[in-house]
Amino acid sequence: MKNITRSNLTDTVKSSFSNIDDERLKHLVNRLVHHLHAFATETKLTHDEWREGIAFMHRAAEISDASRSEFTLMSDVLGLSSLVDLMAARPGATEGSVLGPFHTRGSPWVGNGANLVRDNAGEVVLLQGRVTDIEGKPLANATIDFWQNADNGMYWQMDDSQPQDNLRCQIKVDADGHFELATIRPRPYLVPTDGPVGELLRVSHRDAWRPAHFHIIVEAPGYRSLITEVFDDADPWVEKDAVFGVRASLVRPFTPTTDEATAKRLGLPAHYLKVDLPIALARAD
Ligand code: BEZ
Ligand code: FE
């Protein structure tokens, strides 16, 4: 018989997981037990509080489905998603930022220079970039996966008034790593607050706004994939993102531009906004 006491409980639980074969998983489970027990000890967690915590997780599970993960949102508003992003940063490489819930694989492939504006209201933006390694060598095999919200703040998946795949695409860069696409200025957006994460934001008197942003995933063979965002420096919410995704290097000017030749080439209005985005990828480890 093992008499479980307050002083041997944590070590006993840890050793119950010591036969996990995968060393990394064993370490993660060990540290999870350690910090969960330390949390409960430090806060003197009561039965009522623990039950409420479990009920909160139940509500998160109930509202989640294939197209909505309340657990991801929880990780985002707790800053855990951003912590993992920041720890994965490599010197010289473009900084990462949160993926968010509206990325779905399989966006339509379009040619470099595509115009996504179609029937969308909003100010027209020309997004131009160049994908290189951290020494500045162009990565001719890089691909861009792009998505953003419409002028009403919604992503196409949330909004029946938008056509399927509105404002999202994939692009192959050219031989010199360049890419460009015409789109609209993104809008600030409220993260979903109808679930338990909304309860947490409300009791904390926290805002649910995310600053206006483009989402981009950049991939190139032999290089670390980059999941990042580009923020509009004119949006006041860059000061206070509900999910802590803003990095100074990703906040870009949306510069008013008139360039007749470019406007003609890409089917833009005479006055448009231009955003430049240099992207550097680190080699895969
Ligand atoms: C978004 O970018 O749309 C987003 C990111 C994190 C949580 C919710 C939404
Ligand atoms: Fe987003």
Tab-separated table of C-alpha atoms and ligand atoms in Angstrom:
chain	number	residue	atom	x	y	z
A	1	MET	CA	0.000	0.000	0.000
A	2	LYS	CA	1.249	3.444	-0.806
A	3	ASN	CA	-0.053	6.014	1.631
A	4	ILE	CA	-0.614	9.147	-0.449
A	5	THR	CA	0.104	12.301	1.513
A	6	ARG	CA	0.325	15.978	0.750
A	7	SER	CA	4.116	15.676	0.662
A	8	ASN	CA	4.469	12.607	-1.605
A	9	LEU	CA	1.538	13.182	-3.975
A	10	THR	CA	3.298	15.293	-6.639
A	11	ASP	CA	6.320	12.979	-6.934
A	12	THR	CA	4.070	9.912	-6.984
A	13	VAL	CA	2.032	11.356	-9.846
A	14	LYS	CA	5.214	12.295	-11.742
A	15	SER	CA	6.641	8.799	-11.407
A	16	SER	CA	3.338	7.290	-12.620
A	17	PHE	CA	4.248	8.823	-16.012
A	18	SER	CA	7.879	7.752	-16.011
A	19	ASN	CA	7.310	4.890	-18.470
A	20	ILE	CA	6.324	7.143	-21.361
A	21	ASP	CA	8.621	6.006	-24.188
A	22	ASP	CA	8.997	9.326	-25.977
A	23	GLU	CA	11.547	11.359	-23.964
A	24	ARG	CA	10.183	14.744	-24.956
A	25	LEU	CA	6.579	13.766	-24.160
A	26	LYS	CA	7.711	12.319	-20.824
A	27	HIS	CA	9.436	15.611	-19.986
A	28	LEU	CA	6.379	17.686	-20.994
A	29	VAL	CA	3.989	15.582	-18.889
A	30	ASN	CA	6.366	15.671	-15.920
A	31	ARG	CA	6.625	19.481	-16.054
A	32	LEU	CA	2.878	19.840	-16.584
A	33	VAL	CA	2.183	17.863	-13.400
A	34	HIS	CA	4.838	19.875	-11.574
A	35	HIS	CA	3.406	23.271	-12.557
A	36	LEU	CA	-0.268	22.275	-12.148
A	37	HIS	CA	0.417	21.087	-8.619
A	38	ALA	CA	2.495	24.197	-7.880
A	39	PHE	CA	-0.346	26.395	-9.171
A	40	ALA	CA	-2.948	24.703	-6.967
A	41	THR	CA	-0.609	24.857	-3.971
A	42	GLU	CA	0.379	28.486	-4.448
A	43	THR	CA	-3.209	29.685	-4.957
A	44	LYS	CA	-4.664	27.337	-2.304
A	45	LEU	CA	-7.188	26.258	-4.951
A	46	THR	CA	-10.569	25.404	-3.388
A	47	HIS	CA	-13.019	22.674	-4.449
A	48	ASP	CA	-15.472	25.314	-5.739
A	49	GLU	CA	-12.799	27.064	-7.808
A	50	TRP	CA	-11.498	23.794	-9.225
A	51	ARG	CA	-15.066	22.721	-10.159
A	52	GLU	CA	-15.649	26.106	-11.853
A	53	GLY	CA	-12.390	25.676	-13.782
A	54	ILE	CA	-13.529	22.257	-15.028
A	55	ALA	CA	-16.958	23.674	-15.961
A	56	PHE	CA	-15.196	26.462	-17.903
A	57	MET	CA	-13.281	23.827	-19.900
A	58	HIS	CA	-16.564	21.960	-20.535
A	59	ARG	CA	-18.134	25.126	-21.924
A	60	ALA	CA	-15.067	25.593	-24.153
A	61	ALA	CA	-15.433	22.048	-25.490
A	62	GLU	CA	-19.191	22.433	-26.066
A	63	ILE	CA	-18.816	25.575	-28.203
A	64	SER	CA	-15.907	24.153	-30.229
A	65	ASP	CA	-16.375	22.321	-33.512
A	66	ALA	CA	-14.429	21.623	-36.700
A	67	SER	CA	-14.407	25.311	-37.639
A	68	ARG	CA	-14.090	26.863	-34.190
A	69	SER	CA	-11.567	26.060	-31.468
A	70	GLU	CA	-12.305	27.840	-28.199
A	71	PHE	CA	-9.127	26.254	-26.820
A	72	THR	CA	-7.007	27.985	-29.464
A	73	LEU	CA	-8.715	31.264	-28.631
A	74	MET	CA	-8.027	30.624	-24.935
A	75	SER	CA	-4.353	30.055	-25.739
A	76	ASP	CA	-4.399	33.311	-27.750
A	77	VAL	CA	-5.959	35.547	-25.056
A	78	LEU	CA	-3.701	34.013	-22.387
A	79	GLY	CA	-0.669	34.960	-24.517
A	80	LEU	CA	0.443	31.327	-24.794
A	81	SER	CA	0.218	31.291	-28.615
A	82	SER	CA	2.392	34.405	-28.795
A	83	LEU	CA	4.869	32.994	-26.279
A	84	VAL	CA	5.354	29.889	-28.448
A	85	ASP	CA	5.739	32.138	-31.540
A	86	LEU	CA	8.292	34.380	-29.847
A	87	MET	CA	10.320	31.416	-28.580
A	88	ALA	CA	10.446	30.028	-32.140
A	89	ALA	CA	11.935	33.283	-33.507
A	90	ARG	CA	15.318	33.087	-35.272
A	91	PRO	CA	17.716	36.068	-35.494
A	92	GLY	CA	17.405	37.871	-38.809
A	93	ALA	CA	14.190	36.099	-39.819
A	94	THR	CA	10.836	37.853	-40.121
A	95	GLU	CA	8.908	37.597	-36.875
A	96	GLY	CA	5.938	35.259	-36.588
A	97	SER	CA	2.496	36.008	-35.212
A	98	VAL	CA	-0.698	34.141	-34.359
A	99	LEU	CA	-2.390	31.918	-36.949
A	100	GLY	CA	-5.944	32.709	-35.809
A	101	PRO	CA	-8.972	30.528	-36.488
A	102	PHE	CA	-9.728	31.539	-40.080
A	103	HIS	CA	-6.974	29.793	-41.965
A	104	THR	CA	-8.161	26.857	-43.997
A	105	ARG	CA	-5.936	24.900	-46.313
A	106	GLY	CA	-6.536	24.860	-50.042
A	107	SER	CA	-6.969	28.528	-50.937
A	108	PRO	CA	-7.171	29.104	-54.705
A	109	TRP	CA	-3.814	29.484	-56.492
A	110	VAL	CA	-3.643	32.796	-58.350
A	111	GLY	CA	-0.947	34.341	-60.531
A	112	ASN	CA	1.567	36.783	-59.102
A	113	GLY	CA	-0.033	40.249	-59.348
A	114	ALA	CA	-3.582	38.929	-58.908
A	115	ASN	CA	-6.360	41.317	-58.008
A	116	LEU	CA	-8.543	39.991	-55.169
A	117	VAL	CA	-10.698	43.124	-54.887
A	118	ARG	CA	-13.598	42.053	-57.137
A	119	ASP	CA	-16.872	43.281	-55.526
A	120	ASN	CA	-15.330	44.128	-52.166
A	121	ALA	CA	-15.890	47.583	-50.726
A	122	GLY	CA	-12.889	49.256	-49.124
A	123	GLU	CA	-9.689	51.082	-49.969
A	124	VAL	CA	-7.557	49.279	-52.543
A	125	VAL	CA	-4.136	48.118	-51.314
A	126	LEU	CA	-1.183	46.851	-53.318
A	127	LEU	CA	0.772	44.425	-51.118
A	128	GLN	CA	4.283	43.883	-52.434
A	129	GLY	CA	7.019	41.777	-50.932
A	130	ARG	CA	10.173	39.822	-51.544
A	131	VAL	CA	11.052	36.522	-49.924
A	132	THR	CA	14.740	35.977	-49.161
A	133	ASP	CA	16.905	34.000	-46.774
A	134	ILE	CA	18.387	35.892	-43.827
A	135	GLU	CA	21.406	36.908	-45.957
A	136	GLY	CA	19.119	38.479	-48.567
A	137	LYS	CA	19.342	35.721	-51.219
A	138	PRO	CA	15.987	35.478	-53.043
A	139	LEU	CA	14.003	32.270	-52.521
A	140	ALA	CA	12.537	31.571	-55.939
A	141	ASN	CA	10.591	28.498	-54.734
A	142	ALA	CA	8.700	30.302	-51.968
A	143	THR	CA	4.915	30.286	-51.776
A	144	ILE	CA	2.562	32.715	-50.055
A	145	ASP	CA	-0.739	31.756	-48.445
A	146	PHE	CA	-2.761	34.928	-47.823
A	147	TRP	CA	-6.085	35.676	-46.087
A	148	GLN	CA	-7.822	38.668	-44.526
A	149	ASN	CA	-11.232	39.990	-43.504
A	150	ALA	CA	-13.622	42.017	-45.648
A	151	ASP	CA	-14.598	45.662	-45.212
A	152	ASN	CA	-17.378	44.654	-42.762
A	153	GLY	CA	-14.718	43.100	-40.486
A	154	MET	CA	-15.781	39.511	-41.244
A	155	TYR	CA	-13.912	36.611	-42.813
A	156	TRP	CA	-15.743	34.854	-45.637
A	157	GLN	CA	-16.383	31.762	-43.459
A	158	MET	CA	-18.428	33.883	-40.993
A	159	ASP	CA	-20.457	35.793	-43.542
A	160	ASP	CA	-22.984	34.414	-46.044
A	161	SER	CA	-22.902	37.660	-48.023
A	162	GLN	CA	-19.326	36.964	-49.177
A	163	PRO	CA	-18.457	34.565	-51.995
A	164	GLN	CA	-16.513	31.440	-51.116
A	165	ASP	CA	-12.740	32.080	-50.810
A	166	ASN	CA	-13.233	35.851	-50.716
A	167	LEU	CA	-9.938	37.661	-50.037
A	168	ARG	CA	-7.757	34.608	-49.751
A	169	CYS	CA	-5.287	33.013	-52.157
A	170	GLN	CA	-1.970	31.263	-52.659
A	171	ILE	CA	0.805	32.703	-54.841
A	172	LYS	CA	4.176	31.479	-56.081
A	173	VAL	CA	6.857	34.185	-55.930
A	174	ASP	CA	8.857	35.052	-59.060
A	175	ALA	CA	12.507	34.082	-59.766
A	176	ASP	CA	13.695	37.057	-57.716
A	177	GLY	CA	11.474	36.213	-54.717
A	178	HIS	CA	9.003	39.018	-55.468
A	179	PHE	CA	5.247	38.781	-55.090
A	180	GLU	CA	2.447	41.279	-55.324
A	181	LEU	CA	-1.305	41.249	-55.003
A	182	ALA	CA	-4.086	43.808	-54.987
A	183	THR	CA	-6.568	43.616	-52.149
A	184	ILE	CA	-8.462	45.886	-49.762
A	185	ARG	CA	-7.490	47.527	-46.503
A	186	PRO	CA	-8.264	45.048	-43.697
A	187	ARG	CA	-10.451	46.066	-40.762
A	188	PRO	CA	-10.149	45.766	-36.990
A	189	TYR	CA	-12.113	42.786	-35.808
A	190	LEU	CA	-13.694	41.428	-32.588
A	191	VAL	CA	-12.597	37.953	-31.500
A	192	PRO	CA	-15.594	35.717	-30.709
A	193	THR	CA	-16.993	36.564	-27.256
A	194	ASP	CA	-20.049	34.268	-27.133
A	195	GLY	CA	-18.102	31.458	-25.412
A	196	PRO	CA	-16.194	31.078	-22.134
A	197	VAL	CA	-13.248	33.107	-23.457
A	198	GLY	CA	-15.700	36.002	-23.805
A	199	GLU	CA	-16.663	35.500	-20.134
A	200	LEU	CA	-12.990	35.731	-19.192
A	201	LEU	CA	-12.494	38.920	-21.234
A	202	ARG	CA	-15.599	40.506	-19.669
A	203	VAL	CA	-14.683	39.771	-16.032
A	204	SER	CA	-11.224	41.151	-16.819
A	205	HIS	CA	-12.701	44.316	-18.414
A	206	ARG	CA	-10.561	43.487	-21.441
A	207	ASP	CA	-11.249	44.530	-25.033
A	208	ALA	CA	-11.902	41.861	-27.650
A	209	TRP	CA	-10.518	43.876	-30.596
A	210	ARG	CA	-7.755	42.769	-32.907
A	211	PRO	CA	-6.051	45.472	-34.992
A	212	ALA	CA	-6.537	45.370	-38.783
A	213	HIS	CA	-4.173	42.808	-40.319
A	214	PHE	CA	-3.304	40.584	-43.236
A	215	HIS	CA	-2.410	36.952	-42.509
A	216	ILE	CA	0.443	35.345	-44.415
A	217	ILE	CA	2.093	31.941	-44.356
A	218	VAL	CA	5.370	31.760	-46.265
A	219	GLU	CA	6.923	28.414	-47.143
A	220	ALA	CA	10.053	27.461	-49.072
A	221	PRO	CA	11.769	24.051	-49.276
A	222	GLY	CA	14.656	23.815	-46.781
A	223	TYR	CA	13.438	26.824	-44.747
A	224	ARG	CA	11.364	27.238	-41.611
A	225	SER	CA	7.746	28.014	-42.461
A	226	LEU	CA	6.642	31.441	-41.322
A	227	ILE	CA	3.147	32.158	-39.998
A	228	THR	CA	2.809	35.891	-39.600
A	229	GLU	CA	0.637	38.988	-39.898
A	230	VAL	CA	0.999	42.496	-41.312
A	231	PHE	CA	-0.639	45.268	-39.304
A	232	ASP	CA	-1.928	48.656	-40.461
A	233	ASP	CA	0.049	51.328	-38.605
A	234	ALA	CA	-2.906	53.739	-38.832
A	235	ASP	CA	-5.123	51.464	-36.731
A	236	PRO	CA	-5.224	52.545	-33.047
A	237	TRP	CA	-5.855	48.924	-31.985
A	238	VAL	CA	-2.196	48.070	-32.755
A	239	GLU	CA	-1.620	49.386	-29.228
A	240	LYS	CA	-3.952	46.814	-27.680
A	241	ASP	CA	-4.386	43.531	-29.529
A	242	ALA	CA	-6.648	41.079	-27.625
A	243	VAL	CA	-4.327	38.216	-28.613
A	244	PHE	CA	-0.909	39.928	-28.239
A	245	GLY	CA	0.056	39.321	-31.890
A	246	VAL	CA	1.553	42.739	-32.690
A	247	ARG	CA	5.333	42.946	-33.249
A	248	ALA	CA	6.769	46.377	-34.151
A	249	SER	CA	8.491	44.918	-37.231
A	250	LEU	CA	5.124	43.742	-38.595
A	251	VAL	CA	3.361	47.123	-38.306
A	252	ARG	CA	3.657	48.686	-41.756
A	253	PRO	CA	2.596	51.998	-43.320
A	254	PHE	CA	-0.248	51.851	-45.850
A	255	THR	CA	1.172	54.571	-48.089
A	256	PRO	CA	-1.126	56.571	-50.427
A	257	THR	CA	0.282	56.039	-53.926
A	258	THR	CA	-0.400	57.195	-57.479
A	259	ASP	CA	1.604	55.301	-60.065
A	260	GLU	CA	-0.168	55.198	-63.393
A	261	ALA	CA	1.896	52.379	-64.916
A	262	THR	CA	1.447	50.061	-61.907
A	263	ALA	CA	-2.238	50.960	-61.591
A	264	LYS	CA	-2.772	50.098	-65.264
A	265	ARG	CA	-0.737	46.874	-65.099
A	266	LEU	CA	-2.674	45.514	-62.101
A	267	GLY	CA	-6.110	47.078	-62.691
A	268	LEU	CA	-5.932	49.404	-59.675
A	269	PRO	CA	-7.681	52.765	-59.241
A	270	ALA	CA	-5.530	55.874	-59.779
A	271	HIS	CA	-5.175	56.333	-56.010
A	272	TYR	CA	-4.335	53.279	-53.964
A	273	LEU	CA	-2.397	52.318	-50.829
A	274	LYS	CA	0.906	50.483	-51.006
A	275	VAL	CA	2.356	48.159	-48.372
A	276	ASP	CA	5.891	46.801	-48.653
A	277	LEU	CA	6.769	43.612	-46.896
A	278	PRO	CA	10.279	42.182	-46.981
A	279	ILE	CA	10.247	38.598	-45.720
A	280	ALA	CA	13.326	36.693	-44.548
A	281	LEU	CA	13.152	32.979	-43.775
A	282	ALA	CA	15.580	31.084	-41.549
A	283	ARG	CA	16.980	27.744	-42.684
A	284	ALA	CA	15.213	24.652	-41.331
A	285	ASP	CA	17.127	23.342	-38.296
B	1	BEZ	C1	-7.773	36.554	-36.198
B	1	BEZ	O1	-6.718	36.947	-36.619
B	1	BEZ	O2	-8.745	36.677	-36.889
B	1	BEZ	C2	-7.846	35.949	-34.835
B	1	BEZ	C3	-6.684	35.580	-34.193
B	1	BEZ	C4	-6.747	35.003	-32.938
B	1	BEZ	C5	-7.984	34.811	-32.338
B	1	BEZ	C6	-9.153	35.181	-32.994
B	1	BEZ	C7	-9.088	35.753	-34.253
B	2	FE	FE	-7.292	37.553	-38.489
